[in-house]
mmCIF file of C-alpha atoms in Angstrom:
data_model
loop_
_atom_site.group_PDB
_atom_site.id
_atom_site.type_symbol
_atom_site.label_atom_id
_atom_site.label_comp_id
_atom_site.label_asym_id
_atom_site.label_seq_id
_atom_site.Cartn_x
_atom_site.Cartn_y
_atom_site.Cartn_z
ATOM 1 C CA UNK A 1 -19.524 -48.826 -25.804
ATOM 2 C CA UNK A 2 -16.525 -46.691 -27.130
ATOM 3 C CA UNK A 3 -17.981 -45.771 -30.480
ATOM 4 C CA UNK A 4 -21.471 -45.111 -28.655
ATOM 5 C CA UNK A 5 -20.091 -42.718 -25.524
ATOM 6 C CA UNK A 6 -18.362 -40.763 -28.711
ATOM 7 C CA UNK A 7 -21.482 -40.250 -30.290
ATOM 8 C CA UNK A 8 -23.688 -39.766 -27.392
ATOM 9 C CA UNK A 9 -21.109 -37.049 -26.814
ATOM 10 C CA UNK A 10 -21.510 -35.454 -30.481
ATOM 11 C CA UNK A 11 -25.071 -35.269 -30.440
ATOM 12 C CA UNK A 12 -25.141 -34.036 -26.713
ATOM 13 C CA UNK A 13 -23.601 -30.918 -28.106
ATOM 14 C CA UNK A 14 -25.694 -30.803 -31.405
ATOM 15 C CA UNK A 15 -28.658 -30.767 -28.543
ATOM 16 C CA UNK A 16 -27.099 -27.654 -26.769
ATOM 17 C CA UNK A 17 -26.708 -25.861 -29.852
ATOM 18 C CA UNK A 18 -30.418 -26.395 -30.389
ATOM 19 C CA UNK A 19 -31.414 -25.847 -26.858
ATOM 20 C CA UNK A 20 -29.805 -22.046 -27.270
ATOM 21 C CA UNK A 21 -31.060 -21.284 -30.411
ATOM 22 C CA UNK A 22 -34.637 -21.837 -28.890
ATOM 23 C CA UNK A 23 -33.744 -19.834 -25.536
ATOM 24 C CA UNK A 24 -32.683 -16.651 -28.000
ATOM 25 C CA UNK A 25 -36.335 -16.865 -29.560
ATOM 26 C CA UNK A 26 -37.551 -17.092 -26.357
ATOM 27 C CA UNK A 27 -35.426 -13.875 -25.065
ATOM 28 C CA UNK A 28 -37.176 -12.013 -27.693
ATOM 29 C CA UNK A 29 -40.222 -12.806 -27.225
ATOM 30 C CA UNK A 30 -39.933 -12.140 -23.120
ATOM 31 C CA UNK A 31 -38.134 -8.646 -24.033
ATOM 32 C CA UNK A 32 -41.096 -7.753 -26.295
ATOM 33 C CA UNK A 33 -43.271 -8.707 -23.320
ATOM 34 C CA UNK A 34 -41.118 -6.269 -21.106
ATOM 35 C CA UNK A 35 -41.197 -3.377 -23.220
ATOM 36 C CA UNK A 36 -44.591 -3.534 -24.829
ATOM 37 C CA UNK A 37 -46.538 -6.297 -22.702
ATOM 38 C CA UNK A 38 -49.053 -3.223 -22.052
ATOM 39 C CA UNK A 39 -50.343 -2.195 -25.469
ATOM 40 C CA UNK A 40 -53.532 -0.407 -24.042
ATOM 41 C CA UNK A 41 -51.380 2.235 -22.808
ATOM 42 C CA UNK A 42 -50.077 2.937 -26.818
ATOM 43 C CA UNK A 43 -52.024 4.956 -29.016
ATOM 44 C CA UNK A 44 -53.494 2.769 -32.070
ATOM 45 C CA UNK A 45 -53.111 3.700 -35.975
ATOM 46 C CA UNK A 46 -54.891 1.362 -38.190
ATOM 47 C CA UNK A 47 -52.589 -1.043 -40.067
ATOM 48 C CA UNK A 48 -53.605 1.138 -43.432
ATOM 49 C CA UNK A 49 -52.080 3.903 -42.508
ATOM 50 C CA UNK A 50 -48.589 2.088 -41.373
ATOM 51 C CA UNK A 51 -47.742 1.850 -45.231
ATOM 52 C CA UNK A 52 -45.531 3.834 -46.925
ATOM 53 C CA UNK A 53 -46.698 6.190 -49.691
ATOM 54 C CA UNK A 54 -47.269 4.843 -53.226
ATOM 55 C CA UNK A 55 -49.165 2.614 -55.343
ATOM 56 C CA UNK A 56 -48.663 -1.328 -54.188
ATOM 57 C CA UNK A 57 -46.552 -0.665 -50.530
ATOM 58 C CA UNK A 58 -49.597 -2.682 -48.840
ATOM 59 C CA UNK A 59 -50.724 -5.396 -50.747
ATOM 60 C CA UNK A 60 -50.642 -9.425 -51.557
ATOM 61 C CA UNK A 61 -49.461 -11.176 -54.226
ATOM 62 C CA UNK A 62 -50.987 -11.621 -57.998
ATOM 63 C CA UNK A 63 -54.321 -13.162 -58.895
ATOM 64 C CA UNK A 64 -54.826 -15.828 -60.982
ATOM 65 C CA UNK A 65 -54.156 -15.610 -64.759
ATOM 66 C CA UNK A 66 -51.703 -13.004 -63.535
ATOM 67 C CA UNK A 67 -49.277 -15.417 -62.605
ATOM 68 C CA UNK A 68 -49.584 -18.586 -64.323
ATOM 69 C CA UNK A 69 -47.557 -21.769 -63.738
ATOM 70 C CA UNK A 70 -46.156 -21.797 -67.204
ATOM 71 C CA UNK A 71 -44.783 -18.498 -65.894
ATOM 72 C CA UNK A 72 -42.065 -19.942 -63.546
ATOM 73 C CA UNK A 73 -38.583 -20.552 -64.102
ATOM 74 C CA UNK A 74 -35.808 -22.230 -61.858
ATOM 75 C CA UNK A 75 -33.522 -18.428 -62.168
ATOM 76 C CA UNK A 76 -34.135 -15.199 -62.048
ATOM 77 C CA UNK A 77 -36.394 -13.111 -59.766
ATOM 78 C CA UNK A 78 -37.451 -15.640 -56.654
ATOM 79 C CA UNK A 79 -40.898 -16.418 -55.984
ATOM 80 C CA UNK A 80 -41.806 -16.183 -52.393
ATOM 81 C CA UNK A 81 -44.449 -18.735 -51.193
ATOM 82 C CA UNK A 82 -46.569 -18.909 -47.451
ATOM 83 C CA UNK A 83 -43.818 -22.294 -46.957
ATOM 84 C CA UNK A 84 -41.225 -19.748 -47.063
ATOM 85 C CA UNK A 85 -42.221 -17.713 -44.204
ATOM 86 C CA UNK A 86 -42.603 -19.972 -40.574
ATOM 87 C CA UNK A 87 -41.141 -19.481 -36.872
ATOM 88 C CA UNK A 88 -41.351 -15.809 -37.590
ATOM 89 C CA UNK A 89 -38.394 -15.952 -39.995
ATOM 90 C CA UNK A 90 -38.474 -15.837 -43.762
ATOM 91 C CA UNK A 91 -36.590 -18.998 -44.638
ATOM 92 C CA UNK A 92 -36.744 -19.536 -48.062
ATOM 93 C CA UNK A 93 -37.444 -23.045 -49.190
ATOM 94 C CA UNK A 94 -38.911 -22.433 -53.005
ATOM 95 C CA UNK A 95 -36.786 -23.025 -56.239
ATOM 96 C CA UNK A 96 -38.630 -21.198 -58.537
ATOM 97 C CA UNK A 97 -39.133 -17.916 -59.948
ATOM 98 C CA UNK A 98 -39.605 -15.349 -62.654
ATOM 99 C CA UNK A 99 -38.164 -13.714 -65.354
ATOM 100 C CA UNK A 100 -37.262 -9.774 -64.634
ATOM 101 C CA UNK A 101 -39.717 -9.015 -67.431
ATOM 102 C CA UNK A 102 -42.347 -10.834 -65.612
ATOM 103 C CA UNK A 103 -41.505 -8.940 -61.889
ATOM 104 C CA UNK A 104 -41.690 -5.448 -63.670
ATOM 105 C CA UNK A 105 -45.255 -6.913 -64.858
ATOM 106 C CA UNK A 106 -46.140 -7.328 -61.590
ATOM 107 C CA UNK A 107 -44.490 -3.874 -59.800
ATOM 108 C CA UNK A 108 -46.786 -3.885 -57.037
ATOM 109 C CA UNK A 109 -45.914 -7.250 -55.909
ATOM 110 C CA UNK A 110 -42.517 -7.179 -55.873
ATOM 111 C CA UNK A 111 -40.457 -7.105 -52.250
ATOM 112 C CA UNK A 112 -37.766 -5.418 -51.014
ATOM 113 C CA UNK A 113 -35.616 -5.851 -47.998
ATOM 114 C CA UNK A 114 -37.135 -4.541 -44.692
ATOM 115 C CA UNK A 115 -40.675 -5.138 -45.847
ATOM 116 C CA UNK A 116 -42.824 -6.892 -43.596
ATOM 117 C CA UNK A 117 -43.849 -10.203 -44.630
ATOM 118 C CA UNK A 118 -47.811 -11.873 -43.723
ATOM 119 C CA UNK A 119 -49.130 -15.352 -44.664
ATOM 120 C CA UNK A 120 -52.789 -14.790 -45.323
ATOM 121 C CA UNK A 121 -53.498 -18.833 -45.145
ATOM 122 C CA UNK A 122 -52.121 -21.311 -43.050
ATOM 123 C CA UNK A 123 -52.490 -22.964 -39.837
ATOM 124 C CA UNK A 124 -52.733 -21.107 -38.738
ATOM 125 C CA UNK A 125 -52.474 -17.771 -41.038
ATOM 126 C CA UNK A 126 -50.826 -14.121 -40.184
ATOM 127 C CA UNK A 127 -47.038 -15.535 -39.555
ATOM 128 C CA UNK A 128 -44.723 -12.803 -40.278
ATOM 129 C CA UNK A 129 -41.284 -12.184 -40.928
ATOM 130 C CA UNK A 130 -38.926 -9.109 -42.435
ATOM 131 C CA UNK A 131 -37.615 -9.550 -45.498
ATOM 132 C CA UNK A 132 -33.890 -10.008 -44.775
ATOM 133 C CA UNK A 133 -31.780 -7.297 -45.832
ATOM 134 C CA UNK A 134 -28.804 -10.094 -47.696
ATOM 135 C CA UNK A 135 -31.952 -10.914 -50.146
ATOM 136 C CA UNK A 136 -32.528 -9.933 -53.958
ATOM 137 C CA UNK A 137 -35.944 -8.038 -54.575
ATOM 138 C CA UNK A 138 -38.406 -10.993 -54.953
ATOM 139 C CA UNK A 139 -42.328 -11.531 -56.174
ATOM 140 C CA UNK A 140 -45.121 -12.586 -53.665
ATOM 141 C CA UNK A 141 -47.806 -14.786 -54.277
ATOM 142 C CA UNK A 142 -51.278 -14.220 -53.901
ATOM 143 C CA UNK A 143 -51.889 -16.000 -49.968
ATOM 144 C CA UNK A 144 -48.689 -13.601 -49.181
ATOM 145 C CA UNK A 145 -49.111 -9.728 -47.788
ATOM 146 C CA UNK A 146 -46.342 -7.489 -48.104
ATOM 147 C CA UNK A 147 -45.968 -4.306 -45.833
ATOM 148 C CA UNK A 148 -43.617 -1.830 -46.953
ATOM 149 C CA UNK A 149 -43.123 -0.203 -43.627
ATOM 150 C CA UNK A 150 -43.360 3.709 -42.828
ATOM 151 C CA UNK A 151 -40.138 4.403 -41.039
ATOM 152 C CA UNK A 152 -41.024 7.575 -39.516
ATOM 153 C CA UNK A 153 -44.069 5.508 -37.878
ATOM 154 C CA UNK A 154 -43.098 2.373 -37.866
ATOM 155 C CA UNK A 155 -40.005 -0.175 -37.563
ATOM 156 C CA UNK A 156 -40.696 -3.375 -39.624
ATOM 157 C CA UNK A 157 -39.015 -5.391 -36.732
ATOM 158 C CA UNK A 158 -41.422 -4.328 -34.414
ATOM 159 C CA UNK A 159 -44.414 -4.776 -36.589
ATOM 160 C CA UNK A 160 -43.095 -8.501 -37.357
ATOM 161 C CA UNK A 161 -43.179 -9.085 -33.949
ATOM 162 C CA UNK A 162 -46.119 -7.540 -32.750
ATOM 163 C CA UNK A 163 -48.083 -9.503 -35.759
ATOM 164 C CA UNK A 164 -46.856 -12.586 -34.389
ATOM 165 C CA UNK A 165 -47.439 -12.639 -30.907
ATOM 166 C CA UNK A 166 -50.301 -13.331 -28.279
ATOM 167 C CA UNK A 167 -51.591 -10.072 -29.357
ATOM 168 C CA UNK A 168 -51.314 -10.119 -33.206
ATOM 169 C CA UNK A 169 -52.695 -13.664 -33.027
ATOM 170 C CA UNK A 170 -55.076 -12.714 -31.610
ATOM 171 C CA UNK A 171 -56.220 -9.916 -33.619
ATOM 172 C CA UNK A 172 -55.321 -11.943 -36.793
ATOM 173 C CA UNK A 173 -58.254 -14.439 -35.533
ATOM 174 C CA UNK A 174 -61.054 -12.017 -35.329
ATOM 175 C CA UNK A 175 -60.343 -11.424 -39.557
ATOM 176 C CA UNK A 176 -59.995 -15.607 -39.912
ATOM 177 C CA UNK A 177 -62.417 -17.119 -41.697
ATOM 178 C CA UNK A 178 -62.432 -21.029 -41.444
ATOM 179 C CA UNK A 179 -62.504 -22.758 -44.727
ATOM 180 C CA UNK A 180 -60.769 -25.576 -46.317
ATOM 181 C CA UNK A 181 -57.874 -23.685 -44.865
ATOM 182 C CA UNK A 182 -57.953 -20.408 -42.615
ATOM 183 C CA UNK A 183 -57.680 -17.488 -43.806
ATOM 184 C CA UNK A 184 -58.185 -13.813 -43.736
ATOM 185 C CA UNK A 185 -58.460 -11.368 -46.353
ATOM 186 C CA UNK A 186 -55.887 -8.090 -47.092
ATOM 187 C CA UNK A 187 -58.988 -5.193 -46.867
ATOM 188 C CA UNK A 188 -60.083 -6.613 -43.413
ATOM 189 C CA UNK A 189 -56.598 -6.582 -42.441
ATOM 190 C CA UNK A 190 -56.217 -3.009 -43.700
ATOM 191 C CA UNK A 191 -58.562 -2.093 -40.992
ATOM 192 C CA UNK A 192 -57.527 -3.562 -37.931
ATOM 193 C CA UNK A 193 -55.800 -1.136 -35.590
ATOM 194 C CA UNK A 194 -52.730 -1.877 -33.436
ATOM 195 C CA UNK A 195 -51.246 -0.175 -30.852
ATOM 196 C CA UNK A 196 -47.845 1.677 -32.126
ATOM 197 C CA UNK A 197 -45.073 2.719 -29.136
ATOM 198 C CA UNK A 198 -42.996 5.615 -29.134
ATOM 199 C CA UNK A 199 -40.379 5.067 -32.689
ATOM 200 C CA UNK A 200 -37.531 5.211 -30.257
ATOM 201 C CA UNK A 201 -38.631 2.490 -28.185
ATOM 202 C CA UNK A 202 -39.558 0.254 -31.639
ATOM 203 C CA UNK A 203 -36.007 0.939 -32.582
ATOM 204 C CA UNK A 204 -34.361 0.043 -29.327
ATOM 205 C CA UNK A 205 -36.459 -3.012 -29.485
ATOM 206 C CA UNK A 206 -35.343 -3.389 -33.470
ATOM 207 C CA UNK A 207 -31.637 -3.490 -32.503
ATOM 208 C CA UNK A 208 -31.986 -6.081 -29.741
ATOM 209 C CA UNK A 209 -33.549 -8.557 -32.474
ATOM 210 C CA UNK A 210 -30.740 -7.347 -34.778
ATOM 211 C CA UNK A 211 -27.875 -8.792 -32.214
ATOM 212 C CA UNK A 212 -29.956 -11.472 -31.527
ATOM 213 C CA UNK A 213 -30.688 -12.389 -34.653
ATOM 214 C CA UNK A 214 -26.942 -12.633 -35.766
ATOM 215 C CA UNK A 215 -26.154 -14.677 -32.712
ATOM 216 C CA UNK A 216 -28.612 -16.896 -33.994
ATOM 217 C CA UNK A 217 -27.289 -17.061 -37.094
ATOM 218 C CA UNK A 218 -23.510 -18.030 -35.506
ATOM 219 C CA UNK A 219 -25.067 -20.820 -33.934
ATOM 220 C CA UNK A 220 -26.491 -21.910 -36.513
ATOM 221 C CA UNK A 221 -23.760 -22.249 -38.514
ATOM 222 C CA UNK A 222 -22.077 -24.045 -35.538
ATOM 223 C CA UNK A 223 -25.175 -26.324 -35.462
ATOM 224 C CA UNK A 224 -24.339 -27.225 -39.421
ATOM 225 C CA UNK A 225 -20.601 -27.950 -38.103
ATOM 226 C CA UNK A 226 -21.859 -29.980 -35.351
ATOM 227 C CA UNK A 227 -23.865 -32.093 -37.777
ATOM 228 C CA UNK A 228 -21.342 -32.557 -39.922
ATOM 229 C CA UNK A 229 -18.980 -34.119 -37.730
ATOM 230 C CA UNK A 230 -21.626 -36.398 -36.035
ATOM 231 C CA UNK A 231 -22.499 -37.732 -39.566
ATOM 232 C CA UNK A 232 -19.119 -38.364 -40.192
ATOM 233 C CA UNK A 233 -18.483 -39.581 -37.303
ATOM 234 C CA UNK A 234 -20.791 -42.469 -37.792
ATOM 235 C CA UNK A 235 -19.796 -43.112 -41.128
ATOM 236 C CA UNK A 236 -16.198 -43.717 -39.825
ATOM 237 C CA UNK A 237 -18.078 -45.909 -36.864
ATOM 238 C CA UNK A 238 -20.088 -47.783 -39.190
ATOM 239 C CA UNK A 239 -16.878 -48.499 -41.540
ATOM 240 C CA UNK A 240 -14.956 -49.516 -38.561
ATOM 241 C CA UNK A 241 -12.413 -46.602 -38.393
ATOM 242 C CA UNK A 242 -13.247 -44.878 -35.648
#
């Protein structure tokens, strides 16, 4: 009964750390809801035009015999998959990647930190997520969209999270076509238009997610501490030490 109200009490904190994590998403998401829960009232810009200027800032990943499997390595330039990208945050999960020779090859594919991240498959597709700012320049694949973000139109962080709630879902689904897996495709996305605040009010908005987000991050570091100690701690129960 010892041993159990000891780890009972571990994991009840491991629980709490988890518990705030979720109620910081869920801050954002009602804060983006305060200041933009009326988008009608916005003047819309089609998604095209929220690019910056230059060849490749709006596009997805290679095509085929342009990036072959024989292509990969385990170092180098990281490959960035649709599995890296989920809950709105780019959390990279892939091993493998390319050669710098390769990446040059493929210039208009490559990402940068603060571009805007889409999954064009998935289940379902159009989760976003910025490209954090701590990451090297990377290569998407072809199911991946990459948004290089006009700053004096648009702040990434907004975008992100406009693309992935109620009302980016549900402009993503009017594009999805239903196949083995849905999808939409990049020149239907081009067109769609969105509603684009004020850049002041994006970027009050942007720095809100930025405290948030390294909160977050502090937590869940302290989550990683937390389950360290509970596994030890049942190691040492299991072995008869504690």
């Amino acid at each position: 009964k010892r041993i159990a109200r000891i780890l009972d009490q571990a994991d009840a904190l491991r629980a709490k750390r988890r518990e705030a994590i979720a109620k910081l998403d869920t801050f954002l998401q009602s804060t983006f809801l305060d200041m933009f829960g009326d988008p009608v009232k916005w003047s819309s810009i089609v998604m095209a035009s929220l690019a910056s200027e230059g060849r490749g800032t709006f596009s997805n990943g290679p095509f085929g015999s342009n990036l072959l499997s024989s292509e990969l390595t385990k170092v180098g330039v990281p490959v960035i998959y649709i599995r890296d990208i989920s809950g709105a945050e780019y959390k990279r999960v892939s091993k493998v990647c390319v050669t710098e020779k390769k990446a040059a090859e493929l210039d208009t594919c490559q990402i940068l930190p603060g571009d805007v991240l889409i999954t064009k498959v998935g289940d379902p597709p159009g989760v976003s997520a910025v490209y954090p700012q701590n990451e090297p320049f990377g290569i998407i694949t072809q199911d991946v969209i990459r948004i290089r973000p006009k700053k004096e139109k648009i702040n990434g962080l907004f975008l992100s999270a406009y693309l992935n709630s109620e009302y980016g879902k549900r402009m993503i689904s009017e594009i999805t076509v239903e196949a083995t897996r849905a999808r939409f495709g990049l020149g239907d996305f081009k067109k769609k238009q969105i509603p684009v605040p004020p850049l002041q009010l994006q970027n009050q908005f942007a720095e809100i997610v930025t405290r948030v987000e390294a909160q977050k991050q502090k937590m869940r570091e302290h989550l990683t501490q937390l389950d360290t100690l509970f596994a030890s701690l049942q190691s040492r129960a299991f072995n008869g030490d504690l």
